[in-house]
């Protein structure tokens, strides 16, 4: 099992669609190349931003294979393999591993409310099926399941390749408790954009975000400022981009990121129904935020 730790800004990719609703792989390739060229430290296909939950199995497999082929080892990759059933999640994790992923990310998604034992067994099955490190993803806003710190600690102790935790609850105290309980041995990743400064200052190993699709320079500058201890500069950089970070999170990542990419000259299509394109009012707000940030460079 690889024990390498992914550090820094992890850029989450979109999944582009053509006008007829089919995958637009050339646009995906261009978006990935642009992210890597911007300097992100890792690439994460098929997360919430990548609309992985809205793809057929064949589409999901195509995106995984194509994304990892395009990345070609230039940066580490974290593939989101979450699915409703354990069997399909294991199948996806094995595929990601066979395609050369650095790690996989697992969100405990379920129609029925899961017991702690069911969640633990889910992660155990995935951990036993692959050699890759697993990033446990806690995002009750999308999964409907909120993993307590105690439950996360049980999973970490019982599944040896769960070595990373991405928290999107916005509760910074969870990170402090995880750090203390594991002596900092479990890598913690911030998944809540408005909490980024606080999480990075508290020692987060990385920042998982879709924002580098639109404002990579600011995202990377914030990371570097915190790492170098330039806290006044970090605060300035964070609050400069705060309105953008808050809006894309609140309005919906696939919707806002795709609209923003179109404004920047990359046509990646609309999000898949029932998600809808950003409306005129939202586009005006997003364009205003982008123009304001561009004017400050």
Coordinates of C-alpha atoms in Angstrom, one line a residue:
X1 CA 0.0 0.0 0.0
X2 CA 1.2 3.5 -0.9
X3 CA 1.8 5.7 2.2
X4 CA 2.4 8.9 0.3
X5 CA 0.5 11.9 1.6
X6 CA -1.1 14.3 -0.9
X7 CA -0.4 17.9 0.2
X8 CA -1.7 21.2 -1.0
X9 CA -4.5 22.3 -3.2
X10 CA -6.5 19.4 -4.7
X11 CA -8.4 20.6 -7.8
X12 CA -11.8 19.0 -8.5
X13 CA -12.7 18.5 -12.1
X14 CA -15.9 19.0 -13.9
X15 CA -17.5 16.5 -16.4
X16 CA -18.2 18.3 -19.6
X17 CA -21.3 17.4 -21.8
X18 CA -22.0 18.1 -25.4
X19 CA -25.3 19.7 -26.5
X20 CA -26.8 16.3 -26.9
X21 CA -25.9 15.3 -23.4
X22 CA -23.1 12.9 -24.2
X23 CA -19.6 13.2 -22.7
X24 CA -17.3 15.8 -24.1
X25 CA -13.9 14.2 -23.4
X26 CA -11.8 16.7 -25.4
X27 CA -13.2 19.5 -23.2
X28 CA -12.4 17.4 -20.1
X29 CA -8.9 17.0 -21.3
X30 CA -8.5 20.7 -21.8
X31 CA -9.9 21.5 -18.4
X32 CA -7.5 19.0 -16.7
X33 CA -4.5 20.3 -18.6
X34 CA -5.4 23.8 -17.6
X35 CA -5.8 22.9 -13.9
X36 CA -2.4 21.1 -13.9
X37 CA -0.8 24.0 -15.7
X38 CA -2.2 26.4 -13.1
X39 CA -0.1 24.6 -10.4
X40 CA -2.6 22.6 -8.4
X41 CA -1.0 19.9 -6.4
X42 CA -3.4 17.1 -7.2
X43 CA -6.5 16.3 -9.4
X44 CA -9.7 14.8 -8.2
X45 CA -12.1 13.5 -10.8
X46 CA -15.8 12.6 -10.3
X47 CA -16.5 14.3 -7.0
X48 CA -19.5 16.5 -6.4
X49 CA -18.1 19.0 -9.0
X50 CA -17.7 16.2 -11.5
X51 CA -21.3 15.0 -11.3
X52 CA -20.2 11.5 -10.7
X53 CA -23.6 10.6 -9.1
X54 CA -25.3 11.6 -12.4
X55 CA -23.3 9.4 -14.8
X56 CA -24.1 5.9 -16.1
X57 CA -21.6 3.2 -15.2
X58 CA -20.2 3.3 -18.8
X59 CA -19.8 7.1 -18.6
X60 CA -18.2 6.9 -15.2
X61 CA -15.7 4.4 -16.4
X62 CA -14.9 6.5 -19.5
X63 CA -14.3 9.6 -17.4
X64 CA -12.0 7.7 -15.0
X65 CA -9.9 6.1 -17.7
X66 CA -9.7 9.3 -19.8
X67 CA -8.9 11.5 -16.8
X68 CA -6.0 9.3 -15.5
X69 CA -4.7 9.0 -19.0
X70 CA -4.6 12.8 -19.4
X71 CA -3.1 13.4 -16.0
X72 CA -0.5 10.8 -16.9
X73 CA 1.2 10.9 -13.5
X74 CA 2.0 14.6 -13.6
X75 CA 0.3 15.1 -10.3
X76 CA -1.4 12.7 -7.8
X77 CA -5.0 11.8 -8.4
X78 CA -7.9 11.2 -6.0
X79 CA -10.8 9.4 -7.7
X80 CA -14.2 9.6 -6.0
X81 CA -15.6 6.1 -6.2
X82 CA -18.7 6.4 -4.0
X83 CA -21.9 4.6 -4.9
X84 CA -25.1 3.4 -3.2
X85 CA -23.9 -0.2 -2.8
X86 CA -20.7 -1.6 -1.4
X87 CA -20.3 -4.0 -4.3
X88 CA -20.4 -1.1 -6.9
X89 CA -18.1 1.1 -4.8
X90 CA -15.6 -1.8 -4.6
X91 CA -15.9 -2.3 -8.3
X92 CA -15.2 1.4 -8.9
X93 CA -12.3 1.5 -6.5
X94 CA -10.7 -1.5 -8.2
X95 CA -11.1 0.2 -11.6
X96 CA -9.5 3.4 -10.3
X97 CA -6.6 1.4 -8.9
X98 CA -6.1 -0.5 -12.2
X99 CA -6.0 2.8 -14.1
X100 CA -3.3 4.3 -11.9
X101 CA -5.1 6.4 -9.3
X102 CA -3.0 7.6 -6.4
X103 CA -5.9 7.3 -3.9
X104 CA -9.7 6.9 -3.9
X105 CA -12.3 9.0 -2.0
X106 CA -15.3 7.3 -0.4
X107 CA -18.5 9.1 0.7
X108 CA -20.9 6.8 2.6
X109 CA -24.0 7.4 0.3
X110 CA -27.2 5.5 1.1
X111 CA -30.9 5.7 0.5
X112 CA -31.5 4.1 3.9
X113 CA -30.0 5.5 7.1
X114 CA -26.9 3.5 7.8
X115 CA -25.9 2.1 11.2
X116 CA -22.3 2.6 12.5
X117 CA -21.7 -1.1 11.9
X118 CA -22.9 -0.9 8.3
X119 CA -20.7 2.2 7.6
X120 CA -17.6 0.5 9.1
X121 CA -18.2 -2.7 7.2
X122 CA -18.6 -0.7 4.0
X123 CA -15.1 0.9 4.5
X124 CA -13.7 -2.5 5.5
X125 CA -14.8 -4.1 2.3
X126 CA -13.3 -1.3 0.2
X127 CA -10.1 -1.4 2.1
X128 CA -9.7 -5.1 1.7
X129 CA -10.3 -4.9 -2.1
X130 CA -7.6 -2.4 -3.0
X131 CA -4.0 -1.5 -2.0
X132 CA -4.6 2.3 -2.5
X133 CA -5.0 4.8 0.3
X134 CA -8.6 5.8 1.0
X135 CA -9.8 9.3 1.7
X136 CA -12.8 9.1 4.0
X137 CA -15.2 11.9 2.9
X138 CA -17.7 13.3 5.4
X139 CA -20.3 15.6 3.8
X140 CA -23.7 15.1 5.4
X141 CA -25.1 17.9 3.1
X142 CA -24.9 15.5 0.1
X143 CA -24.8 12.1 1.6
X144 CA -27.3 12.5 4.4
X145 CA -24.9 10.7 6.7
X146 CA -22.8 12.7 9.3
X147 CA -19.9 10.7 10.5
X148 CA -19.0 11.5 14.1
X149 CA -15.4 12.0 15.1
X150 CA -15.7 8.8 17.2
X151 CA -17.0 6.8 14.2
X152 CA -14.2 8.2 11.9
X153 CA -11.6 7.2 14.5
X154 CA -13.0 3.7 14.6
X155 CA -12.9 3.4 10.8
X156 CA -9.3 4.7 10.8
X157 CA -8.2 2.2 13.4
X158 CA -10.0 -0.8 11.8
X159 CA -9.3 -0.1 8.1
X160 CA -5.5 0.4 7.7
X161 CA -5.6 2.1 4.3
X162 CA -8.1 4.8 5.4
X163 CA -5.3 7.3 5.9
X164 CA -7.0 10.6 4.9
X165 CA -10.1 12.4 6.0
X166 CA -11.9 15.1 4.0
X167 CA -14.3 17.1 6.2
X168 CA -17.0 19.3 4.7
X169 CA -19.2 19.9 7.7
X170 CA -17.7 23.3 8.5
X171 CA -16.9 22.2 12.1
X172 CA -13.2 23.0 12.7
X173 CA -13.4 21.3 16.1
X174 CA -13.6 17.9 14.4
X175 CA -10.2 18.5 12.9
X176 CA -8.7 19.4 16.2
X177 CA -10.2 16.3 17.8
X178 CA -8.9 14.0 15.0
X179 CA -5.4 15.6 15.1
X180 CA -5.2 15.1 18.9
X181 CA -6.6 11.5 18.9
X182 CA -4.3 10.3 16.1
X183 CA -1.2 12.4 17.0
X184 CA -1.5 14.0 13.6
X185 CA -0.9 10.8 11.8
X186 CA -4.2 11.0 9.8
X187 CA -4.1 13.5 7.0
X188 CA -7.0 16.0 7.2
X189 CA -8.3 17.9 4.2
X190 CA -10.6 20.9 4.2
X191 CA -13.7 20.5 2.0
X192 CA -15.6 23.5 3.2
X193 CA -14.6 26.6 1.1
X194 CA -15.7 29.3 3.6
X195 CA -13.7 27.6 6.3
X196 CA -10.4 27.4 4.3
X197 CA -8.3 29.9 6.2
X198 CA -9.2 28.5 9.6
X199 CA -8.6 24.9 8.5
X200 CA -5.2 25.7 6.8
X201 CA -4.0 27.7 9.9
X202 CA -5.0 24.7 12.1
X203 CA -2.8 22.5 10.0
X204 CA -4.9 20.9 7.3
X205 CA -2.8 18.7 5.0
X206 CA -4.7 20.0 2.0
X207 CA -7.6 21.9 0.5
X208 CA -10.1 20.0 -1.7
X209 CA -11.8 22.5 -3.9
X210 CA -13.4 23.2 -7.3
X211 CA -12.3 26.9 -7.1
X212 CA -9.0 26.4 -9.1
X213 CA -11.1 25.9 -12.2
X214 CA -11.8 29.6 -12.0
X215 CA -9.3 31.3 -9.6
X216 CA -6.3 29.1 -9.3
X217 CA -3.8 31.8 -8.6
X218 CA -5.6 33.1 -5.6
X219 CA -6.2 29.6 -4.2
X220 CA -2.5 28.6 -4.6
X221 CA -1.3 31.9 -3.2
X222 CA -3.4 31.4 -0.1
X223 CA -2.0 27.9 0.4
X224 CA 1.6 29.2 0.0
X225 CA 1.0 32.1 2.3
X226 CA -0.2 29.9 5.1
X227 CA 2.7 27.4 4.6
X228 CA 5.3 30.1 4.8
X229 CA 3.7 31.7 7.9
X230 CA 2.7 34.9 6.2
X231 CA -0.5 35.2 8.1
X232 CA -1.4 38.8 7.3
X233 CA -1.0 38.1 3.6
X234 CA -3.0 34.9 4.0
X235 CA -5.9 36.8 5.6
X236 CA -5.9 39.3 2.8
X237 CA -5.9 36.6 0.2
X238 CA -8.6 34.7 1.8
X239 CA -11.0 37.5 2.2
X240 CA -10.3 38.7 -1.3
X241 CA -11.7 35.4 -2.6
X242 CA -14.2 34.7 0.1
X243 CA -17.3 35.9 -1.7
X244 CA -16.4 33.7 -4.7
X245 CA -15.7 30.7 -2.5
X246 CA -19.0 31.1 -0.6
X247 CA -21.1 31.7 -3.7
X248 CA -19.9 28.7 -5.7
X249 CA -20.5 26.5 -2.7
X250 CA -23.9 27.9 -1.9
X251 CA -25.2 27.9 -5.4
X252 CA -23.8 24.5 -6.4
X253 CA -20.4 23.6 -7.7
X254 CA -21.3 21.9 -11.1
X255 CA -23.7 24.8 -12.0
X256 CA -21.4 27.6 -11.0
X257 CA -18.1 26.2 -12.2
X258 CA -19.5 25.3 -15.6
X259 CA -20.9 28.8 -16.0
X260 CA -17.6 30.4 -14.9
X261 CA -15.6 28.3 -17.3
X262 CA -17.9 29.3 -20.2
X263 CA -17.3 33.0 -19.2
X264 CA -13.6 32.3 -19.3
X265 CA -13.8 30.8 -22.8
X266 CA -14.1 27.1 -22.2
X267 CA -17.5 25.6 -23.2
X268 CA -18.2 22.5 -21.1
X269 CA -22.0 22.3 -21.5
X270 CA -24.7 22.4 -18.9
X271 CA -24.9 20.3 -15.8
X272 CA -27.0 17.2 -16.1
X273 CA -30.7 17.3 -15.1
X274 CA -32.2 17.7 -12.6
X275 CA -29.3 20.3 -12.2
X276 CA -29.8 23.3 -14.4
X277 CA -27.5 25.9 -15.8
X278 CA -26.9 29.1 -13.9
X279 CA -29.7 31.6 -14.5
X280 CA -29.2 35.1 -15.7
X281 CA -29.2 36.7 -12.3
X282 CA -26.7 34.1 -11.1
X283 CA -24.5 34.6 -14.2
X284 CA -24.5 38.3 -13.6
X285 CA -23.4 37.8 -10.0
X286 CA -20.7 35.3 -10.9
X287 CA -19.4 37.5 -13.7
X288 CA -19.2 40.4 -11.3
X289 CA -17.2 38.4 -8.8
X290 CA -14.8 37.1 -11.5
X291 CA -14.4 40.6 -13.0
X292 CA -13.7 42.1 -9.6
X293 CA -11.0 39.5 -8.8
X294 CA -9.4 39.9 -12.2
X295 CA -9.2 43.7 -11.7
X296 CA -7.3 43.2 -8.5
X297 CA -4.5 41.1 -10.0

